[in-house]
Amino acid sequence: EAQLVESGGGVVQSGESLKLSCKGSEITLNTYAMKWLRQAPGKGLEWVAAINNGGVTGTSSTSYAESVKGRFTITRDRAENTLYLQMDNLGPEDTATYYCAAYAYLYRPLSDWKWRGQGTQVTVSS
């Protein structure tokens, strides 16, 4: 069964870092546009970061929500078939459940994923 599995969440203090992973099973991640999403308690789903599928050249471009730009970095390891989100200088506002999701195209609507993982919880204390 095709699925995405996130890991790496936890409880940290403000200013600390975490690195999330998203492993693809029966899904070749580099053939899809991949996004990290998050949902804070009582709030809607929010886009965090995206990486396109690289196309013919294999070169991927990345983009970030303004709230995380300069602090978060999205990368993808083709050999490991894994997507990562390096999160630095975390703050309480980053507390949320984080999901990875695969899209047919980068600019599909937020909820129009082909697969989404089960999520990993990130809690940042002040």
PDB file of C-alpha atoms in Angstrom:
ATOM      1  CA  GLU A   1       0.000   0.000   0.000  1.00  0.00           C
ATOM      2  CA  ALA A   2       1.385   3.408  -0.972  1.00  0.00           C
ATOM      3  CA  GLN A   3       1.904   5.686   1.982  1.00  0.00           C
ATOM      4  CA  LEU A   4       3.920   8.518   3.486  1.00  0.00           C
ATOM      5  CA  VAL A   5       5.244   8.179   7.026  1.00  0.00           C
ATOM      6  CA  GLU A   6       6.457  11.206   8.976  1.00  0.00           C
ATOM      7  CA  SER A   7       8.792  11.110  11.945  1.00  0.00           C
ATOM      8  CA  GLY A   8      11.016  13.412  13.950  1.00  0.00           C
ATOM      9  CA  GLY A   9       8.498  15.440  15.904  1.00  0.00           C
ATOM     10  CA  GLY A  10       8.890  16.128  19.587  1.00  0.00           C
ATOM     11  CA  VAL A  11       8.905  18.689  22.377  1.00  0.00           C
ATOM     12  CA  VAL A  12      11.570  21.383  22.277  1.00  0.00           C
ATOM     13  CA  GLN A  13      12.150  24.805  23.761  1.00  0.00           C
ATOM     14  CA  SER A  14      12.097  28.097  21.901  1.00  0.00           C
ATOM     15  CA  GLY A  15      15.164  28.616  19.778  1.00  0.00           C
ATOM     16  CA  GLU A  16      15.893  24.924  19.360  1.00  0.00           C
ATOM     17  CA  SER A  17      15.803  22.847  16.179  1.00  0.00           C
ATOM     18  CA  LEU A  18      14.078  19.734  14.873  1.00  0.00           C
ATOM     19  CA  LYS A  19      14.378  17.796  11.634  1.00  0.00           C
ATOM     20  CA  LEU A  20      11.277  16.065  10.322  1.00  0.00           C
ATOM     21  CA  SER A  21      11.406  13.157   7.892  1.00  0.00           C
ATOM     22  CA  CYS A  22       8.816  11.823   5.475  1.00  0.00           C
ATOM     23  CA  LYS A  23       9.526   8.382   4.051  1.00  0.00           C
ATOM     24  CA  GLY A  24       7.738   7.224   0.932  1.00  0.00           C
ATOM     25  CA  SER A  25       6.562   3.629   0.664  1.00  0.00           C
ATOM     26  CA  GLU A  26       5.601   2.532  -2.848  1.00  0.00           C
ATOM     27  CA  ILE A  27       5.681   6.229  -3.782  1.00  0.00           C
ATOM     28  CA  THR A  28       8.682   7.693  -5.622  1.00  0.00           C
ATOM     29  CA  LEU A  29       8.857  11.110  -4.002  1.00  0.00           C
ATOM     30  CA  ASN A  30      10.958  12.832  -6.660  1.00  0.00           C
ATOM     31  CA  THR A  31       8.195  12.319  -9.239  1.00  0.00           C
ATOM     32  CA  TYR A  32       5.776  14.442  -7.220  1.00  0.00           C
ATOM     33  CA  ALA A  33       5.629  17.963  -5.926  1.00  0.00           C
ATOM     34  CA  MET A  34       5.996  17.584  -2.173  1.00  0.00           C
ATOM     35  CA  LYS A  35       4.752  19.886   0.544  1.00  0.00           C
ATOM     36  CA  TRP A  36       4.965  20.173   4.284  1.00  0.00           C
ATOM     37  CA  LEU A  37       1.711  21.279   5.873  1.00  0.00           C
ATOM     38  CA  ARG A  38       0.831  21.961   9.493  1.00  0.00           C
ATOM     39  CA  GLN A  39      -2.240  22.350  11.613  1.00  0.00           C
ATOM     40  CA  ALA A  40      -2.150  24.089  14.953  1.00  0.00           C
ATOM     41  CA  PRO A  41      -4.795  23.355  17.604  1.00  0.00           C
ATOM     42  CA  GLY A  42      -8.058  25.031  16.670  1.00  0.00           C
ATOM     43  CA  LYS A  43      -6.731  26.308  13.353  1.00  0.00           C
ATOM     44  CA  GLY A  44      -6.936  25.291   9.733  1.00  0.00           C
ATOM     45  CA  LEU A  45      -4.396  23.474   7.632  1.00  0.00           C
ATOM     46  CA  GLU A  46      -1.487  25.711   6.608  1.00  0.00           C
ATOM     47  CA  TRP A  47       1.115  25.316   3.882  1.00  0.00           C
ATOM     48  CA  VAL A  48       4.666  25.502   5.228  1.00  0.00           C
ATOM     49  CA  ALA A  49       7.110  24.584   2.458  1.00  0.00           C
ATOM     50  CA  ALA A  50       7.163  23.015  -0.991  1.00  0.00           C
ATOM     51  CA  ILE A  51       9.599  21.424  -3.415  1.00  0.00           C
ATOM     52  CA  ASN A  52       8.716  20.664  -7.008  1.00  0.00           C
ATOM     53  CA  ASN A  53       9.368  17.400  -8.792  1.00  0.00           C
ATOM     54  CA  GLY A  54      12.480  18.541 -10.584  1.00  0.00           C
ATOM     55  CA  GLY A  55      11.149  17.817 -14.055  1.00  0.00           C
ATOM     56  CA  VAL A  56      13.412  16.656 -16.859  1.00  0.00           C
ATOM     57  CA  THR A  57      16.504  18.376 -15.489  1.00  0.00           C
ATOM     58  CA  GLY A  58      16.096  16.973 -11.998  1.00  0.00           C
ATOM     59  CA  THR A  59      16.581  20.425 -10.535  1.00  0.00           C
ATOM     60  CA  SER A  60      14.149  21.177  -7.747  1.00  0.00           C
ATOM     61  CA  SER A  61      12.991  24.580  -6.626  1.00  0.00           C
ATOM     62  CA  THR A  62      11.699  25.335  -3.163  1.00  0.00           C
ATOM     63  CA  SER A  63       9.294  27.811  -1.642  1.00  0.00           C
ATOM     64  CA  TYR A  64       8.291  28.739   1.898  1.00  0.00           C
ATOM     65  CA  ALA A  65       5.519  30.419   3.774  1.00  0.00           C
ATOM     66  CA  GLU A  66       6.547  33.861   5.011  1.00  0.00           C
ATOM     67  CA  SER A  67       6.186  32.741   8.619  1.00  0.00           C
ATOM     68  CA  VAL A  68       8.978  30.156   8.256  1.00  0.00           C
ATOM     69  CA  LYS A  69      11.196  31.674   5.571  1.00  0.00           C
ATOM     70  CA  GLY A  70      14.804  31.798   6.717  1.00  0.00           C
ATOM     71  CA  ARG A  71      14.171  29.299   9.535  1.00  0.00           C
ATOM     72  CA  PHE A  72      12.921  26.160   7.761  1.00  0.00           C
ATOM     73  CA  THR A  73      14.566  24.237   4.927  1.00  0.00           C
ATOM     74  CA  ILE A  74      12.880  21.591   2.776  1.00  0.00           C
ATOM     75  CA  THR A  75      15.046  18.987   1.072  1.00  0.00           C
ATOM     76  CA  ARG A  76      14.581  15.644  -0.609  1.00  0.00           C
ATOM     77  CA  ASP A  77      16.956  12.683  -0.733  1.00  0.00           C
ATOM     78  CA  ARG A  78      16.323  10.757  -3.917  1.00  0.00           C
ATOM     79  CA  ALA A  79      18.339   7.697  -2.868  1.00  0.00           C
ATOM     80  CA  GLU A  80      16.544   7.455   0.478  1.00  0.00           C
ATOM     81  CA  ASN A  81      13.175   8.377  -1.067  1.00  0.00           C
ATOM     82  CA  THR A  82      12.706  10.712   1.875  1.00  0.00           C
ATOM     83  CA  LEU A  83      11.569  14.303   2.281  1.00  0.00           C
ATOM     84  CA  TYR A  84      12.964  16.414   5.106  1.00  0.00           C
ATOM     85  CA  LEU A  85      12.081  19.620   6.897  1.00  0.00           C
ATOM     86  CA  GLN A  86      14.878  21.189   8.913  1.00  0.00           C
ATOM     87  CA  MET A  87      13.337  23.583  11.407  1.00  0.00           C
ATOM     88  CA  ASP A  88      15.602  26.043  13.196  1.00  0.00           C
ATOM     89  CA  ASN A  89      14.930  28.755  15.728  1.00  0.00           C
ATOM     90  CA  LEU A  90      11.577  27.271  16.604  1.00  0.00           C
ATOM     91  CA  GLY A  91       9.011  29.311  18.491  1.00  0.00           C
ATOM     92  CA  PRO A  92       5.704  28.533  20.248  1.00  0.00           C
ATOM     93  CA  GLU A  93       3.882  29.658  17.091  1.00  0.00           C
ATOM     94  CA  ASP A  94       5.348  26.635  15.295  1.00  0.00           C
ATOM     95  CA  THR A  95       3.507  24.220  17.581  1.00  0.00           C
ATOM     96  CA  ALA A  96       1.357  22.043  15.326  1.00  0.00           C
ATOM     97  CA  THR A  97       0.894  18.660  13.770  1.00  0.00           C
ATOM     98  CA  TYR A  98       3.096  18.524  10.683  1.00  0.00           C
ATOM     99  CA  TYR A  99       2.149  16.543   7.602  1.00  0.00           C
ATOM    100  CA  CYS A 100       3.923  15.772   4.364  1.00  0.00           C
ATOM    101  CA  ALA A 101       1.856  15.478   1.216  1.00  0.00           C
ATOM    102  CA  ALA A 102       2.442  14.506  -2.416  1.00  0.00           C
ATOM    103  CA  TYR A 103       0.819  16.410  -5.257  1.00  0.00           C
ATOM    104  CA  ALA A 104       0.579  15.750  -8.979  1.00  0.00           C
ATOM    105  CA  TYR A 105       1.555  19.381  -9.586  1.00  0.00           C
ATOM    106  CA  LEU A 106       3.015  22.083  -7.363  1.00  0.00           C
ATOM    107  CA  TYR A 107       0.102  24.520  -7.685  1.00  0.00           C
ATOM    108  CA  ARG A 108      -2.718  22.144  -6.920  1.00  0.00           C
ATOM    109  CA  PRO A 109      -5.106  23.303  -4.158  1.00  0.00           C
ATOM    110  CA  LEU A 110      -3.845  22.626  -0.654  1.00  0.00           C
ATOM    111  CA  SER A 111      -6.253  19.752   0.020  1.00  0.00           C
ATOM    112  CA  ASP A 112      -5.810  18.150  -3.411  1.00  0.00           C
ATOM    113  CA  TRP A 113      -3.012  15.792  -2.416  1.00  0.00           C
ATOM    114  CA  LYS A 114      -2.566  12.319  -3.831  1.00  0.00           C
ATOM    115  CA  TRP A 115      -1.158  11.065  -0.525  1.00  0.00           C
ATOM    116  CA  ARG A 116      -0.720  12.606   2.885  1.00  0.00           C
ATOM    117  CA  GLY A 117       1.022  11.162   5.905  1.00  0.00           C
ATOM    118  CA  GLN A 118      -0.478  10.642   9.341  1.00  0.00           C
ATOM    119  CA  GLY A 119       1.373  13.592  10.851  1.00  0.00           C
ATOM    120  CA  THR A 120       3.985  14.148  13.517  1.00  0.00           C
ATOM    121  CA  GLN A 121       3.490  16.456  16.502  1.00  0.00           C
ATOM    122  CA  VAL A 122       5.813  19.369  17.161  1.00  0.00           C
ATOM    123  CA  THR A 123       5.473  21.225  20.444  1.00  0.00           C
ATOM    124  CA  VAL A 124       7.580  24.271  21.223  1.00  0.00           C
ATOM    125  CA  SER A 125       7.586  25.638  24.745  1.00  0.00           C
ATOM    126  CA  SER A 126       8.525  29.218  25.544  1.00  0.00           C
TER     127      SER A 126
END
